[in-house]
Amino acid sequence: MVNIGYHAARLQGKINRNLYQSKIAKTVKRDIKITQQVPLTVYALSCERDLPEQVASIRSFITHVGIPHKFTVISDGSYTDLSCQLLRRIHPCVEVIPINEFIKPDLPQCVCDYAQIHPMGKKLSALMSIPIHGTTIYTDSDILFFPGGSDLVELANSDSPVCHYLPDCANSLDGRILYEETEKLNPINAGFILFKHELDWSFAIKRLANLSATPSYFTEQTIVHLTIHNHDSIPLCSEKYVMNVMDQFIYRDNFASKTIALRHYVSDVRHKFWMNVAI
């Protein structure tokens, strides 16, 4: 039996995305009527393919959280000059930096090798290169922010020195670099991290260096998982910071509301991203 609701949602998402993309040059010029400055620095890694998502994500962050010190888009190298210009037009706080100019020159060789063969290796190299000066956020481009995002300002202003992570809804980890069963507990989604201090990546990077096979898609997330847990970081409330695909096969978005801070629209529910963006 055909799931009409699911296919209708996917079709609507596709149409909405195409409309948004067709008007993106005008969209980036639209004023964001927000003056609130927030004590945050934000980084996102994205590519030319995801330009519409990145534009919508940045605009939603500024609208619902506030104007950060800087919102840095790290280009994986595929962004055209025009796309970089479009991103910068969103707001003066936005800058675009090519990944080859952003990453640290002294990253471990195994990380550099991973970056050469897989996009998630590039993401790992970017995460390890983020400078932490005060509260710093990393966010994927397929994350949309909602009115509850003001909660992030409270976390930024908190005296707590502990980092916060987005709990995953599944165990999407590379078991080859997990040595104990207990290391599979409390899986982390690497799409959103709130840093309060620099991380020591060496514990997890040793696992990567010892991996005899080729790193895969989830190797990056597993390294983040091990590193974040090694620092006794705190999970964000999963009801407010949503990483959930339970509504994948129905029409409506079961989680979008004024009370949540964000939702990570991973590939299974990416079409629902576009059901929550003003076209």
mmCIF file of N, CA and C in Angstrom, residues 4-53:
data_model
loop_
_atom_site.group_PDB
_atom_site.id
_atom_site.type_symbol
_atom_site.label_atom_id
_atom_site.label_comp_id
_atom_site.label_asym_id
_atom_site.label_seq_id
_atom_site.Cartn_x
_atom_site.Cartn_y
_atom_site.Cartn_z
ATOM 1 N N ILE A 4 0.773 7.595 1.233
ATOM 2 C CA ILE A 4 0.518 8.881 0.582
ATOM 3 C C ILE A 4 1.110 10.037 1.379
ATOM 4 N N GLY A 5 0.952 9.989 2.698
ATOM 5 C CA GLY A 5 1.469 11.077 3.529
ATOM 6 C C GLY A 5 2.972 11.257 3.389
ATOM 7 N N TYR A 6 3.695 10.134 3.404
ATOM 8 C CA TYR A 6 5.159 10.171 3.292
ATOM 9 C C TYR A 6 5.588 10.746 1.948
ATOM 10 N N HIS A 7 4.998 10.238 0.870
ATOM 11 C CA HIS A 7 5.395 10.703 -0.461
ATOM 12 C C HIS A 7 4.965 12.143 -0.706
ATOM 13 N N ALA A 8 3.831 12.551 -0.128
ATOM 14 C CA ALA A 8 3.388 13.942 -0.257
ATOM 15 C C ALA A 8 4.347 14.887 0.461
ATOM 16 N N ALA A 9 4.833 14.456 1.620
ATOM 17 C CA ALA A 9 5.778 15.280 2.383
ATOM 18 C C ALA A 9 7.096 15.431 1.620
ATOM 19 N N ARG A 10 7.562 14.336 1.036
ATOM 20 C CA ARG A 10 8.804 14.397 0.266
ATOM 21 C C ARG A 10 8.642 15.299 -0.959
ATOM 22 N N LEU A 11 7.495 15.212 -1.606
ATOM 23 C CA LEU A 11 7.243 16.054 -2.775
ATOM 24 C C LEU A 11 7.167 17.524 -2.375
ATOM 25 N N GLN A 12 6.469 17.804 -1.271
ATOM 26 C CA GLN A 12 6.376 19.189 -0.825
ATOM 27 C C GLN A 12 7.746 19.731 -0.443
ATOM 28 N N GLY A 13 8.537 18.893 0.227
ATOM 29 C CA GLY A 13 9.882 19.321 0.595
ATOM 30 C C GLY A 13 10.716 19.657 -0.633
ATOM 31 N N LYS A 14 10.611 18.833 -1.661
ATOM 32 C CA LYS A 14 11.367 19.064 -2.892
ATOM 33 C C LYS A 14 10.925 20.352 -3.577
ATOM 34 N N ILE A 15 9.611 20.569 -3.645
ATOM 35 C CA ILE A 15 9.089 21.788 -4.281
ATOM 36 C C ILE A 15 9.521 23.024 -3.496
ATOM 37 N N ASN A 16 9.380 22.965 -2.174
ATOM 38 C CA ASN A 16 9.762 24.110 -1.338
ATOM 39 C C ASN A 16 11.252 24.432 -1.460
ATOM 40 N N ARG A 17 12.075 23.376 -1.502
ATOM 41 C CA ARG A 17 13.519 23.605 -1.632
ATOM 42 C C ARG A 17 13.845 24.254 -2.973
ATOM 43 N N ASN A 18 13.222 23.782 -4.042
ATOM 44 C CA ASN A 18 13.467 24.347 -5.366
ATOM 45 C C ASN A 18 13.044 25.820 -5.424
ATOM 46 N N LEU A 19 11.916 26.141 -4.802
ATOM 47 C CA LEU A 19 11.457 27.531 -4.758
ATOM 48 C C LEU A 19 12.437 28.399 -3.974
ATOM 49 N N TYR A 20 12.883 27.879 -2.853
ATOM 50 C CA TYR A 20 13.836 28.625 -2.020
ATOM 51 C C TYR A 20 15.134 28.869 -2.782
ATOM 52 N N GLN A 21 15.609 27.821 -3.452
ATOM 53 C CA GLN A 21 16.854 27.934 -4.210
ATOM 54 C C GLN A 21 16.718 28.933 -5.350
ATOM 55 N N SER A 22 15.555 28.973 -5.989
ATOM 56 C CA SER A 22 15.349 29.883 -7.123
ATOM 57 C C SER A 22 15.338 31.346 -6.693
ATOM 58 N N LYS A 23 15.013 31.599 -5.415
ATOM 59 C CA LYS A 23 14.913 32.973 -4.917
ATOM 60 C C LYS A 23 16.025 33.334 -3.940
ATOM 61 N N ILE A 24 17.080 32.508 -3.915
ATOM 62 C CA ILE A 24 18.077 32.651 -2.862
ATOM 63 C C ILE A 24 18.832 33.986 -2.927
ATOM 64 N N ALA A 25 19.034 34.523 -4.128
ATOM 65 C CA ALA A 25 19.736 35.809 -4.256
ATOM 66 C C ALA A 25 18.942 36.928 -3.585
ATOM 67 N N LYS A 26 17.608 36.839 -3.617
ATOM 68 C CA LYS A 26 16.767 37.830 -2.947
ATOM 69 C C LYS A 26 16.663 37.532 -1.448
ATOM 70 N N THR A 27 16.624 36.253 -1.125
ATOM 71 C CA THR A 27 16.472 35.848 0.281
ATOM 72 C C THR A 27 17.616 36.358 1.141
ATOM 73 N N VAL A 28 18.849 36.257 0.628
ATOM 74 C CA VAL A 28 20.000 36.667 1.443
ATOM 75 C C VAL A 28 20.029 38.177 1.682
ATOM 76 N N LYS A 29 19.270 38.918 0.900
ATOM 77 C CA LYS A 29 19.213 40.371 1.073
ATOM 78 C C LYS A 29 18.104 40.807 2.027
ATOM 79 N N ARG A 30 17.200 39.880 2.344
ATOM 80 C CA ARG A 30 16.096 40.230 3.233
ATOM 81 C C ARG A 30 16.610 40.529 4.636
ATOM 82 N N ASP A 31 16.151 41.635 5.185
ATOM 83 C CA ASP A 31 16.579 42.004 6.529
ATOM 84 C C ASP A 31 16.150 40.962 7.549
ATOM 85 N N ILE A 32 17.038 40.702 8.505
ATOM 86 C CA ILE A 32 16.684 39.889 9.662
ATOM 87 C C ILE A 32 16.542 40.877 10.811
ATOM 88 N N LYS A 33 15.325 41.106 11.243
ATOM 89 C CA LYS A 33 15.042 42.173 12.207
ATOM 90 C C LYS A 33 15.407 41.754 13.626
ATOM 91 N N ILE A 34 16.684 41.511 13.822
ATOM 92 C CA ILE A 34 17.204 41.108 15.123
ATOM 93 C C ILE A 34 18.397 41.995 15.457
ATOM 94 N N THR A 35 18.428 42.495 16.672
ATOM 95 C CA THR A 35 19.565 43.317 17.099
ATOM 96 C C THR A 35 20.305 42.701 18.277
ATOM 97 N N GLN A 36 19.747 41.629 18.832
ATOM 98 C CA GLN A 36 20.351 41.015 20.014
ATOM 99 C C GLN A 36 21.679 40.349 19.680
ATOM 100 N N GLN A 37 22.735 40.827 20.310
ATOM 101 C CA GLN A 37 24.052 40.212 20.185
ATOM 102 C C GLN A 37 24.171 39.094 21.210
ATOM 103 N N VAL A 38 24.710 37.963 20.817
ATOM 104 C CA VAL A 38 24.841 36.834 21.749
ATOM 105 C C VAL A 38 26.311 36.442 21.879
ATOM 106 N N PRO A 39 26.732 36.023 23.078
ATOM 107 C CA PRO A 39 28.141 35.707 23.335
ATOM 108 C C PRO A 39 28.531 34.331 22.809
ATOM 109 N N LEU A 40 28.406 34.163 21.509
ATOM 110 C CA LEU A 40 28.666 32.877 20.861
ATOM 111 C C LEU A 40 29.478 33.083 19.587
ATOM 112 N N THR A 41 30.298 32.111 19.269
ATOM 113 C CA THR A 41 30.943 32.039 17.967
ATOM 114 C C THR A 41 30.500 30.727 17.335
ATOM 115 N N VAL A 42 30.126 30.781 16.060
ATOM 116 C CA VAL A 42 29.533 29.608 15.417
ATOM 117 C C VAL A 42 30.339 29.202 14.186
ATOM 118 N N TYR A 43 30.488 27.894 14.001
ATOM 119 C CA TYR A 43 31.163 27.338 12.829
ATOM 120 C C TYR A 43 30.275 26.285 12.187
ATOM 121 N N ALA A 44 30.307 26.243 10.855
ATOM 122 C CA ALA A 44 29.570 25.225 10.106
ATOM 123 C C ALA A 44 30.406 24.820 8.903
ATOM 124 N N LEU A 45 30.469 23.535 8.633
ATOM 125 C CA LEU A 45 31.136 23.032 7.431
ATOM 126 C C LEU A 45 30.065 22.651 6.427
ATOM 127 N N SER A 46 30.173 23.157 5.196
ATOM 128 C CA SER A 46 29.172 22.790 4.188
ATOM 129 C C SER A 46 29.759 22.865 2.791
ATOM 130 N N CYS A 47 28.913 22.528 1.808
ATOM 131 C CA CYS A 47 29.359 22.435 0.427
ATOM 132 C C CYS A 47 28.354 23.107 -0.503
ATOM 133 N N GLU A 48 28.729 23.248 -1.757
ATOM 134 C CA GLU A 48 27.881 23.906 -2.752
ATOM 135 C C GLU A 48 26.499 23.247 -2.842
ATOM 136 N N ARG A 49 26.449 21.949 -2.771
ATOM 137 C CA ARG A 49 25.179 21.224 -2.855
ATOM 138 C C ARG A 49 24.198 21.666 -1.774
ATOM 139 N N ASP A 50 24.732 22.014 -0.609
ATOM 140 C CA ASP A 50 23.887 22.337 0.540
ATOM 141 C C ASP A 50 23.728 23.832 0.776
ATOM 142 N N LEU A 51 23.984 24.631 -0.245
ATOM 143 C CA LEU A 51 23.855 26.085 -0.092
ATOM 144 C C LEU A 51 22.472 26.498 0.415
ATOM 145 N N PRO A 52 21.356 25.998 -0.147
ATOM 146 C CA PRO A 52 20.045 26.426 0.368
ATOM 147 C C PRO A 52 19.865 26.116 1.853
ATOM 148 N N GLU A 53 20.270 24.904 2.269
ATOM 149 C CA GLU A 53 20.157 24.541 3.683
ATOM 150 C C GLU A 53 21.018 25.452 4.545
#
